[in-house]
Coordinates of C-alpha atoms in Angstrom, one line a residue:
M170 CA 20.3 -130.6 118.8
S171 CA 22.3 -129.1 115.9
K172 CA 23.8 -131.2 113.2
P173 CA 27.6 -131.3 113.6
V174 CA 29.9 -129.2 111.0
R175 CA 32.0 -131.5 108.8
C176 CA 34.6 -130.5 106.3
F177 CA 35.4 -132.4 103.0
L178 CA 37.4 -131.8 100.0
R179 CA 35.4 -132.4 96.7
C180 CA 37.0 -133.2 93.5
V181 CA 35.3 -131.4 90.7
A182 CA 35.7 -134.1 88.3
E183 CA 33.5 -136.3 90.2
T184 CA 36.0 -139.2 90.2
H185 CA 35.8 -140.7 93.4
A186 CA 33.9 -139.8 96.8
P187 CA 34.7 -136.1 98.8
I188 CA 37.8 -136.8 101.1
S189 CA 36.8 -135.7 104.8
L190 CA 38.7 -133.2 106.8
P191 CA 38.4 -134.1 110.2
H192 CA 38.3 -131.1 112.9
L193 CA 41.8 -129.9 113.7
E194 CA 43.6 -132.9 112.4
D195 CA 46.2 -132.8 109.8
V196 CA 45.2 -134.3 106.5
I197 CA 48.3 -134.9 103.9
L198 CA 47.2 -135.8 100.1
G199 CA 48.9 -135.6 96.8
R200 CA 49.7 -138.7 94.3
C201 CA 47.9 -141.1 96.4
P202 CA 44.8 -143.6 96.9
E203 CA 42.4 -140.8 98.0
T204 CA 42.7 -138.5 95.3
Q205 CA 43.5 -141.1 92.6
I206 CA 46.0 -138.9 91.0
T207 CA 48.8 -140.5 89.4
D208 CA 50.8 -137.8 87.7
K209 CA 54.3 -138.0 88.8
R210 CA 54.5 -133.9 88.9
C211 CA 52.4 -134.2 91.7
S212 CA 54.3 -135.3 95.2
K213 CA 52.9 -138.0 97.3
K214 CA 52.9 -135.2 100.0
Q215 CA 51.6 -132.2 98.2
L216 CA 49.5 -130.3 100.4
A217 CA 48.6 -130.4 104.0
F218 CA 45.0 -129.4 105.2
R219 CA 43.9 -128.7 108.8
A220 CA 40.3 -127.9 109.1
D221 CA 38.8 -125.9 111.3
V222 CA 34.9 -126.3 111.5
S223 CA 34.5 -123.7 114.6
K224 CA 35.6 -121.2 112.1
L225 CA 34.7 -122.8 108.7
S226 CA 38.4 -122.7 107.4
V227 CA 40.8 -124.7 106.5
M228 CA 44.5 -124.2 106.7
V229 CA 46.1 -125.3 103.1
R230 CA 50.4 -125.6 103.3
H231 CA 52.3 -126.3 100.3
L232 CA 55.1 -129.3 100.7
G233 CA 55.5 -130.5 97.3
T234 CA 58.2 -130.0 94.8
N235 CA 55.7 -128.3 91.7
F236 CA 53.4 -125.5 92.6
S237 CA 49.7 -125.8 93.8
A238 CA 47.0 -123.1 93.9
V239 CA 44.2 -122.2 96.0
N240 CA 41.7 -120.2 94.1
G241 CA 43.9 -120.1 91.2
R242 CA 46.5 -118.4 93.2
P243 CA 50.1 -120.2 92.9
L244 CA 51.6 -121.3 96.7
G245 CA 54.9 -120.9 96.9
R246 CA 57.6 -123.3 98.3
N247 CA 56.3 -124.1 101.9
G248 CA 53.2 -121.2 101.4
E249 CA 50.3 -121.7 103.3
T250 CA 46.7 -119.9 103.0
V251 CA 43.4 -119.9 104.5
A252 CA 40.6 -121.5 102.6
Q253 CA 37.0 -121.2 103.2
H254 CA 33.7 -122.9 101.6
G255 CA 33.2 -122.9 98.2
D256 CA 37.2 -121.9 97.4
T257 CA 39.0 -124.4 94.8
V258 CA 42.2 -125.9 95.5
N259 CA 44.5 -127.2 92.5
F260 CA 47.2 -129.9 93.5
L261 CA 49.0 -128.3 90.5
L262 CA 48.4 -125.2 88.8
G263 CA 45.5 -125.7 86.7
Q264 CA 45.1 -129.2 87.1
F265 CA 43.3 -131.8 89.5
E266 CA 40.8 -129.2 91.1
Y267 CA 38.9 -129.4 94.5
V268 CA 36.2 -127.7 95.9
V269 CA 36.3 -127.0 100.2
E270 CA 33.1 -127.6 101.3
F271 CA 31.4 -127.2 104.8
D272 CA 28.1 -129.4 105.6
P273 CA 25.9 -127.8 107.0
C274 CA 27.2 -124.1 106.2
K275 CA 25.9 -120.8 105.3
R276 CA 28.5 -119.6 102.8
K277 CA 30.6 -117.0 103.8
L278 CA 30.2 -115.5 100.2
D279 CA 26.6 -114.6 101.0
C280 CA 25.6 -111.0 101.2
D281 CA 22.5 -108.9 102.0
E282 CA 20.0 -107.7 98.9
S283 CA 21.6 -104.2 97.9
E284 CA 18.8 -101.6 97.1
D285 CA 21.3 -100.1 94.7
E286 CA 21.8 -103.0 93.0
P287 CA 18.2 -104.8 91.9
N288 CA 19.9 -106.8 89.0
T289 CA 22.3 -109.0 91.3
S290 CA 20.8 -112.2 91.5
K291 CA 21.0 -114.5 94.8
K292 CA 23.3 -117.0 92.4
A293 CA 25.5 -114.2 91.5
R294 CA 26.1 -113.3 95.3
E295 CA 26.7 -116.8 96.2
D296 CA 29.3 -117.7 93.3
P297 CA 32.1 -115.9 93.1
G298 CA 32.9 -116.3 89.4
T299 CA 29.8 -113.7 89.2
S300 CA 29.5 -111.7 92.4
S301 CA 29.0 -108.1 92.3
Q302 CA 29.9 -108.3 96.0
F303 CA 33.3 -109.9 95.8
E304 CA 35.8 -108.1 97.6
Q305 CA 38.9 -109.5 96.1
D306 CA 40.6 -110.4 92.8
T307 CA 39.7 -114.1 92.0
W308 CA 41.2 -116.9 89.8
Q309 CA 39.3 -119.9 89.2
S310 CA 40.1 -122.9 86.9
I311 CA 37.5 -125.0 84.6
E312 CA 38.2 -128.2 83.0
N313 CA 41.1 -128.9 84.7
G314 CA 42.7 -125.8 83.6
K315 CA 41.8 -125.8 79.8
L316 CA 40.0 -122.2 81.0
L317 CA 40.6 -120.2 83.5
T318 CA 38.5 -117.3 84.4
F319 CA 39.6 -114.0 86.5
L320 CA 37.1 -111.6 88.4
S321 CA 38.7 -108.6 89.6
K322 CA 37.7 -106.8 92.9
G323 CA 34.6 -104.3 92.0
C324 CA 33.3 -106.4 89.2
H325 CA 29.6 -106.7 88.3
C326 CA 27.1 -108.8 86.7
S327 CA 25.6 -106.5 83.9
D328 CA 23.3 -107.4 80.6
K329 CA 25.9 -104.9 78.6
I330 CA 29.2 -106.6 77.9
A331 CA 32.0 -104.5 76.2
A332 CA 34.4 -107.3 75.4
Y333 CA 38.0 -107.6 74.4
D334 CA 40.8 -109.4 72.9
M335 CA 44.1 -108.7 74.9
D336 CA 47.4 -109.0 73.1
G337 CA 47.2 -106.3 70.2
T338 CA 44.0 -104.8 71.2
I339 CA 44.6 -103.7 74.8
I340 CA 48.4 -104.0 75.1
T341 CA 51.3 -104.3 72.9
T342 CA 55.0 -105.6 73.6
K343 CA 57.5 -103.1 74.6
S344 CA 60.3 -104.7 72.4
G345 CA 58.2 -104.1 69.6
K346 CA 58.4 -107.5 68.7
V347 CA 55.6 -109.6 67.7
F348 CA 55.5 -111.9 70.8
P349 CA 56.7 -110.5 74.3
E350 CA 60.6 -111.7 75.1
N351 CA 59.2 -112.4 78.8
P352 CA 56.1 -111.8 81.2
N353 CA 57.3 -108.1 81.5
D354 CA 57.0 -107.1 77.5
W355 CA 54.1 -105.3 77.5
K356 CA 52.5 -102.0 77.8
I357 CA 48.7 -100.4 77.2
L358 CA 48.8 -100.1 73.5
W359 CA 47.3 -96.3 73.4
P360 CA 46.8 -93.7 76.3
E361 CA 42.9 -93.4 75.1
I362 CA 42.3 -97.1 76.2
P363 CA 42.0 -96.8 80.1
S364 CA 39.4 -93.8 80.0
K365 CA 37.6 -95.3 77.7
L366 CA 37.1 -98.7 79.2
Q367 CA 36.7 -96.4 82.4
K368 CA 33.6 -94.6 80.9
L369 CA 32.2 -97.7 79.7
H370 CA 32.1 -99.2 83.2
R371 CA 30.6 -96.2 84.7
D372 CA 27.8 -96.4 81.9
G373 CA 27.0 -100.0 83.3
F374 CA 29.1 -102.0 80.9
K375 CA 31.2 -105.2 82.4
I376 CA 34.3 -105.2 80.6
V377 CA 35.4 -108.4 79.8
I378 CA 38.8 -109.8 78.2
F379 CA 38.8 -113.2 75.9
T380 CA 42.0 -114.1 75.3
N381 CA 43.9 -117.4 73.4
Q382 CA 47.1 -118.3 75.5
A383 CA 47.5 -121.4 74.1
G384 CA 51.1 -121.1 74.8
I385 CA 50.6 -122.2 78.5
S386 CA 49.8 -125.8 77.2
R387 CA 52.7 -126.0 74.5
G388 CA 54.9 -124.9 77.6
K389 CA 56.3 -121.4 76.4
T390 CA 54.9 -119.8 79.5
T391 CA 53.0 -120.7 82.7
V392 CA 49.9 -120.1 84.7
S393 CA 51.6 -118.2 87.2
E394 CA 53.2 -115.8 84.2
I395 CA 49.9 -115.3 82.6
Q396 CA 47.7 -114.4 85.9
Q397 CA 50.5 -111.9 87.1
K398 CA 50.5 -110.4 83.6
I399 CA 46.6 -110.0 83.5
G400 CA 46.7 -108.6 87.3
K401 CA 48.9 -105.8 86.0
V402 CA 47.1 -105.3 83.0
I403 CA 44.0 -104.4 84.8
S404 CA 45.5 -102.5 87.5
A405 CA 47.3 -100.5 85.0
L406 CA 43.5 -100.2 83.1
G407 CA 42.1 -98.8 86.6
V408 CA 38.7 -100.6 86.3
P409 CA 37.1 -103.7 87.3
V410 CA 37.6 -106.6 84.6
Q411 CA 36.3 -110.0 84.1
A412 CA 39.0 -112.0 82.1
F413 CA 38.6 -115.6 80.4
V414 CA 41.9 -117.4 79.4
A415 CA 41.9 -120.1 76.8
T416 CA 45.1 -122.2 77.8
G417 CA 45.2 -124.4 74.7
D418 CA 43.2 -125.7 71.3
T419 CA 40.1 -126.4 73.1
I420 CA 36.2 -125.5 72.6
F421 CA 37.5 -122.7 74.5
R422 CA 40.0 -120.9 72.2
K423 CA 38.5 -118.4 69.9
P424 CA 36.7 -118.2 67.5
A425 CA 34.8 -121.2 68.9
P426 CA 32.4 -120.0 71.5
G427 CA 33.5 -121.7 74.7
M428 CA 34.7 -118.8 76.6
W429 CA 31.6 -116.8 75.6
D430 CA 29.0 -119.9 76.9
I431 CA 30.7 -119.7 80.2
L432 CA 30.3 -116.2 80.8
T433 CA 26.6 -116.2 79.7
K434 CA 25.8 -119.6 81.4
E435 CA 27.8 -119.7 84.6
R436 CA 29.7 -116.5 85.3
N437 CA 26.9 -113.4 84.7
G438 CA 24.4 -114.4 87.7
E439 CA 21.3 -114.9 86.0
L440 CA 21.1 -111.9 83.9
S441 CA 20.5 -112.5 80.2
I442 CA 23.0 -110.7 77.8
N443 CA 21.5 -107.7 75.8
M444 CA 23.1 -108.4 72.3
D445 CA 22.3 -104.8 70.7
E446 CA 24.2 -102.9 73.3
S447 CA 27.1 -105.2 73.9
F448 CA 30.2 -105.7 71.2
Y449 CA 33.4 -107.4 71.3
C450 CA 36.7 -105.6 69.8
G451 CA 39.9 -107.3 68.6
D452 CA 42.9 -107.4 66.1
A453 CA 42.6 -110.5 64.2
A454 CA 40.0 -108.8 61.4
G455 CA 41.1 -110.4 58.5
R456 CA 42.5 -106.7 57.0
P457 CA 44.5 -107.1 53.9
E458 CA 48.0 -105.9 53.5
N459 CA 48.2 -102.2 53.6
W460 CA 45.0 -101.6 55.0
V461 CA 46.4 -98.7 56.1
P462 CA 49.9 -97.4 54.4
K463 CA 53.0 -99.9 55.2
R464 CA 50.5 -101.9 57.5
K465 CA 50.9 -105.8 57.1
K466 CA 48.0 -107.9 56.7
D467 CA 46.2 -109.3 59.7
F468 CA 47.6 -112.9 61.2
S469 CA 44.0 -114.3 61.2
C470 CA 40.5 -113.4 61.3
S471 CA 39.9 -115.1 64.8
D472 CA 38.4 -112.2 66.4
R473 CA 36.0 -110.9 63.7
L474 CA 34.7 -114.6 63.3
F475 CA 34.2 -115.3 66.8
A476 CA 32.0 -112.1 67.2
R477 CA 30.1 -113.4 64.2
N478 CA 29.7 -116.6 65.9
L479 CA 28.2 -115.0 68.8
G480 CA 26.2 -112.5 67.2
L481 CA 27.8 -109.2 68.4
R482 CA 28.9 -106.1 66.9
F483 CA 32.4 -106.0 66.3
Y484 CA 35.2 -103.6 66.2
T485 CA 38.9 -103.3 65.6
P486 CA 40.6 -101.6 68.2
E487 CA 41.5 -98.6 65.8
E488 CA 37.9 -97.8 65.1
H489 CA 36.7 -98.5 69.1
F490 CA 39.3 -96.5 70.7
L491 CA 40.6 -94.1 68.3
G492 CA 37.4 -93.4 66.1
Q493 CA 39.1 -94.5 63.1
R494 CA 36.7 -95.6 60.0
A495 CA 36.4 -99.0 59.5
A496 CA 38.8 -101.1 57.3
P497 CA 38.3 -103.3 54.5
F498 CA 38.9 -106.9 55.5
K499 CA 38.1 -110.3 54.0
L500 CA 36.1 -113.4 55.3
P501 CA 37.2 -116.8 54.7
D502 CA 35.9 -118.0 51.1
F503 CA 34.6 -120.9 53.4
D504 CA 31.4 -120.2 55.5
P505 CA 30.5 -123.7 57.8
A506 CA 26.7 -122.2 57.8
L507 CA 26.3 -122.8 54.3
M508 CA 26.5 -126.8 53.1
P509 CA 25.4 -126.7 49.3
E510 CA 25.9 -130.3 49.3
A511 CA 23.3 -131.1 51.7
D512 CA 20.5 -130.2 49.2
A513 CA 22.2 -132.1 46.5
A514 CA 21.7 -135.5 45.2
L515 CA 23.9 -138.2 47.2
I516 CA 25.3 -139.4 44.2
H517 CA 26.8 -137.9 40.9
P518 CA 25.9 -138.7 38.3
P519 CA 22.7 -139.5 39.3
S520 CA 22.7 -142.6 36.9
A521 CA 25.0 -144.1 39.1
K522 CA 24.1 -146.9 42.0
L523 CA 25.7 -146.9 45.4
I524 CA 25.6 -150.7 46.0
S525 CA 26.5 -153.0 43.5
S526 CA 24.4 -156.4 43.1
S527 CA 27.6 -158.0 42.1
Q528 CA 31.1 -158.4 43.8
E529 CA 33.1 -155.4 43.5
I530 CA 36.0 -153.4 45.3
L531 CA 34.6 -149.5 45.8
L532 CA 37.8 -147.4 46.6
M533 CA 37.0 -144.3 48.9
V534 CA 38.9 -141.1 47.8
G535 CA 38.8 -137.8 49.9
F536 CA 40.8 -135.8 52.7
P537 CA 41.3 -137.0 56.5
G538 CA 37.9 -135.7 58.1
S539 CA 35.9 -135.6 54.8
G540 CA 33.2 -137.8 55.9
K541 CA 34.3 -141.2 54.4
S542 CA 34.3 -143.4 57.4
F543 CA 30.7 -141.9 58.5
F544 CA 29.7 -142.9 54.5
C545 CA 30.8 -146.1 55.2
K546 CA 29.1 -146.6 58.3
E547 CA 25.6 -145.2 57.2
Y548 CA 25.5 -147.2 53.6
L549 CA 27.9 -149.3 52.7
I550 CA 28.8 -151.3 55.9
P551 CA 24.8 -152.2 56.4
A552 CA 24.4 -153.6 52.9
G553 CA 27.1 -156.1 53.7
Y554 CA 30.3 -154.4 52.3
K555 CA 33.6 -155.3 54.6
H556 CA 35.7 -152.4 55.6
V557 CA 38.9 -152.1 55.4
N558 CA 40.5 -149.0 57.1
R559 CA 44.5 -147.9 57.7
D560 CA 43.6 -146.4 60.8
T561 CA 42.3 -149.7 62.1
L562 CA 44.9 -152.2 60.4
G563 CA 48.0 -149.9 60.4
S564 CA 49.6 -150.4 57.2
W565 CA 48.7 -150.4 53.4
Q566 CA 50.0 -153.7 53.1
K567 CA 47.5 -155.1 55.4
C568 CA 45.1 -153.5 53.8
V569 CA 45.5 -155.3 51.0
A570 CA 45.5 -158.4 52.6
A571 CA 42.6 -157.5 54.6
A572 CA 40.8 -156.7 51.4
E573 CA 42.1 -160.1 49.4
S574 CA 40.7 -162.1 52.4
A575 CA 37.1 -160.5 52.1
L576 CA 37.1 -161.2 48.4
K577 CA 38.2 -164.7 49.2
G578 CA 35.3 -165.0 51.3
G579 CA 32.9 -163.9 48.3
H580 CA 32.2 -160.3 49.9
S581 CA 32.6 -156.8 48.3
V582 CA 34.9 -154.4 49.8
V583 CA 35.0 -150.7 50.9
V584 CA 38.7 -149.0 51.2
D585 CA 38.2 -146.3 53.6
N586 CA 41.2 -144.6 53.2
T587 CA 42.7 -141.4 51.6
N588 CA 43.9 -142.8 48.4
P589 CA 45.3 -139.6 47.2
D590 CA 47.0 -140.5 44.2
A591 CA 47.0 -143.2 41.2
E592 CA 49.9 -145.0 43.3
S593 CA 47.9 -145.9 46.1
R594 CA 45.0 -146.5 44.1
A595 CA 46.6 -149.0 41.6
R596 CA 47.0 -151.5 44.5
Y597 CA 43.5 -152.2 44.7
I598 CA 42.7 -151.9 41.0
E599 CA 45.6 -154.9 40.7
L600 CA 43.7 -156.6 43.2
A601 CA 40.3 -156.1 41.6
S602 CA 41.7 -157.5 38.3
K603 CA 43.4 -160.4 40.1
Y604 CA 39.9 -161.7 40.8
K605 CA 38.1 -160.5 38.0
I606 CA 35.8 -158.1 39.6
P607 CA 35.3 -154.4 38.9
C608 CA 36.8 -151.6 40.8
R609 CA 34.6 -148.4 41.3
C610 CA 36.1 -145.1 43.0
A611 CA 34.1 -142.9 45.3
M612 CA 35.3 -139.4 46.0
I613 CA 33.7 -137.3 48.5
G614 CA 34.3 -134.1 49.9
E615 CA 37.1 -131.8 47.1
S616 CA 37.1 -129.1 49.7
I617 CA 40.4 -129.4 52.1
T618 CA 38.8 -126.8 54.4
R619 CA 35.5 -128.4 54.9
A620 CA 37.6 -131.3 55.8
R621 CA 39.7 -129.4 58.5
H622 CA 36.6 -128.0 59.5
N623 CA 34.7 -131.5 60.2
N624 CA 38.2 -132.6 62.1
K625 CA 38.3 -129.4 64.7
F626 CA 34.1 -130.2 64.9
R627 CA 35.2 -133.8 65.8
E628 CA 37.6 -133.2 68.3
L629 CA 35.8 -130.3 70.2
I630 CA 32.6 -132.5 70.7
G631 CA 35.1 -135.2 71.8
E632 CA 34.1 -138.0 69.1
P633 CA 36.6 -140.6 68.9
H634 CA 38.8 -140.2 66.1
Q635 CA 42.5 -140.3 65.1
P636 CA 44.4 -137.0 65.7
I637 CA 45.1 -135.5 62.1
S638 CA 47.9 -133.1 62.0
E639 CA 48.6 -130.0 59.4
M640 CA 51.1 -131.9 58.0
I641 CA 49.0 -134.8 57.3
M642 CA 46.3 -132.7 55.7
N643 CA 48.7 -131.1 53.8
S644 CA 50.7 -134.1 52.6
H645 CA 47.3 -135.3 51.1
K646 CA 46.6 -132.0 49.4
S647 CA 50.0 -132.3 47.9
K648 CA 49.5 -135.6 46.7
F649 CA 46.2 -135.4 45.6
K650 CA 45.4 -136.3 41.9
E651 CA 41.6 -136.4 41.1
P652 CA 40.8 -139.9 40.1
E653 CA 40.2 -141.2 36.5
E654 CA 38.5 -144.1 34.8
T655 CA 41.7 -144.3 32.4
E656 CA 43.3 -145.7 35.7
G657 CA 41.3 -148.9 35.5
F658 CA 38.2 -147.9 37.3
Q659 CA 35.1 -148.8 35.8
E660 CA 33.3 -145.9 37.6
V661 CA 34.2 -142.8 39.2
I662 CA 31.4 -141.3 41.5
K663 CA 31.0 -138.1 43.4
I664 CA 29.3 -138.3 47.0
S665 CA 28.0 -135.1 48.3
F666 CA 28.8 -134.4 51.8
K667 CA 25.6 -134.6 54.0
P668 CA 26.4 -134.2 57.6
K669 CA 24.0 -135.6 60.6
F670 CA 23.9 -134.5 64.0
T671 CA 22.5 -135.8 67.5
N672 CA 21.6 -132.9 68.8
K673 CA 21.0 -128.9 68.1
K674 CA 23.9 -127.9 70.3
H675 CA 26.1 -130.1 68.0
E676 CA 24.5 -128.5 65.0
R677 CA 24.8 -124.8 66.2
L678 CA 28.4 -125.6 66.8
Y679 CA 29.0 -127.1 63.2
K680 CA 28.1 -124.1 61.7
M681 CA 30.2 -121.8 63.4
Y682 CA 33.7 -120.7 62.5
L683 CA 35.9 -123.1 64.4
L684 CA 39.5 -122.7 62.7
D685 CA 42.4 -120.0 64.0
K686 CA 43.3 -119.7 60.2
Y687 CA 41.6 -120.3 57.0

């Protein structure tokens, strides 16, 4: 006797058990205990589902105030569509993603082996994100909308990738303004572009677009507007395209490698990329003012750095589409892969001792993210120093009070704050003088760029830390004055920044360019 077919909605985030969709019964879901959704933008009655296990399909109807989506396509007011096994449902655009599943089920997306497509793997045929046989345009959401992926009809897996930025590379604004006035303010940059891409497609390349669209997370545009725009752009190009859209400031935003990693690991079947044949083209190339007469400098170097992170050949649009000679460019002075301090002595001068045998205050100085807290936890706290930190206590007054309390208890104290100027440092020098003990200063990480890189790295790997804005970094920079013994310190030492990594993946990421601008 065959096993009866059942239908479920499976939460991609796996925060709860699959939700059963009984045969030919209406199930209404939204902000409810079954989904565990608490976002008030999602109505209590957001979507209605009616499964038909005989047809292996589910009718999905929109009921709520804000839009939902099936396979990345928004459902309009009271709109409905049919979903099948493996299709995705977002209760809100780009958020709260579920997958329709029938059990048992031979997926509707399976297709027979094709003799003229020997490189198409079984995984590629089963996954609408990678299948060379897929018969319709498909949007999908990754990590609750942090990344949107698109696969146009006829797109196929390939070991040769022709990758492009979009704005300023494939398209430009009709208005002539730097930023588009509306979703329709675009045109193909040059007439040579469609034919170039079509030839690459005929030569076996997969055409891929990687685009940063942080305007989505900042509320300046919507998922729907970007999806419609990209669909129209690809239609104008006349060639199948796979697109990746980074919607915010995450691991998916160039120059970080997140979009490329998803392509290579999940969206290209089981084919390995031929890095010698593949390339990336973008306009953020680090070219200086007047790289050609009367041309402004590039707004950043992020496209060139993205290619360097991945090990891909890089071209500007002018080189690739128009055959122009390579223009001059300037890479950032900061190279994250070069860590000269890693080979240096931990303390300078070498004669200095890190741990004092007598009671003291050791005052840390350094940019937010320079490694102060790590250094304290690695070396000073295990040695018995009491740790005083403003991020934890909230104000410098509480820090001074906590330091004094520790001194009364006979402990040495390490003050783990930025302490950028003489005024902020004087409070602790005075406290040490009051208790007739020495106050030393330890400065770590003189480079603000390294600190910004460290902050971005911690953010991307999900390490808990206090968010640090550019305003805070620049405020510290404007106040910073290198500490001197004449302020009242018994000694000023310098600490070399020596990062430690929990795994090779983190080390690989750390040594990449992670910042948009340097």
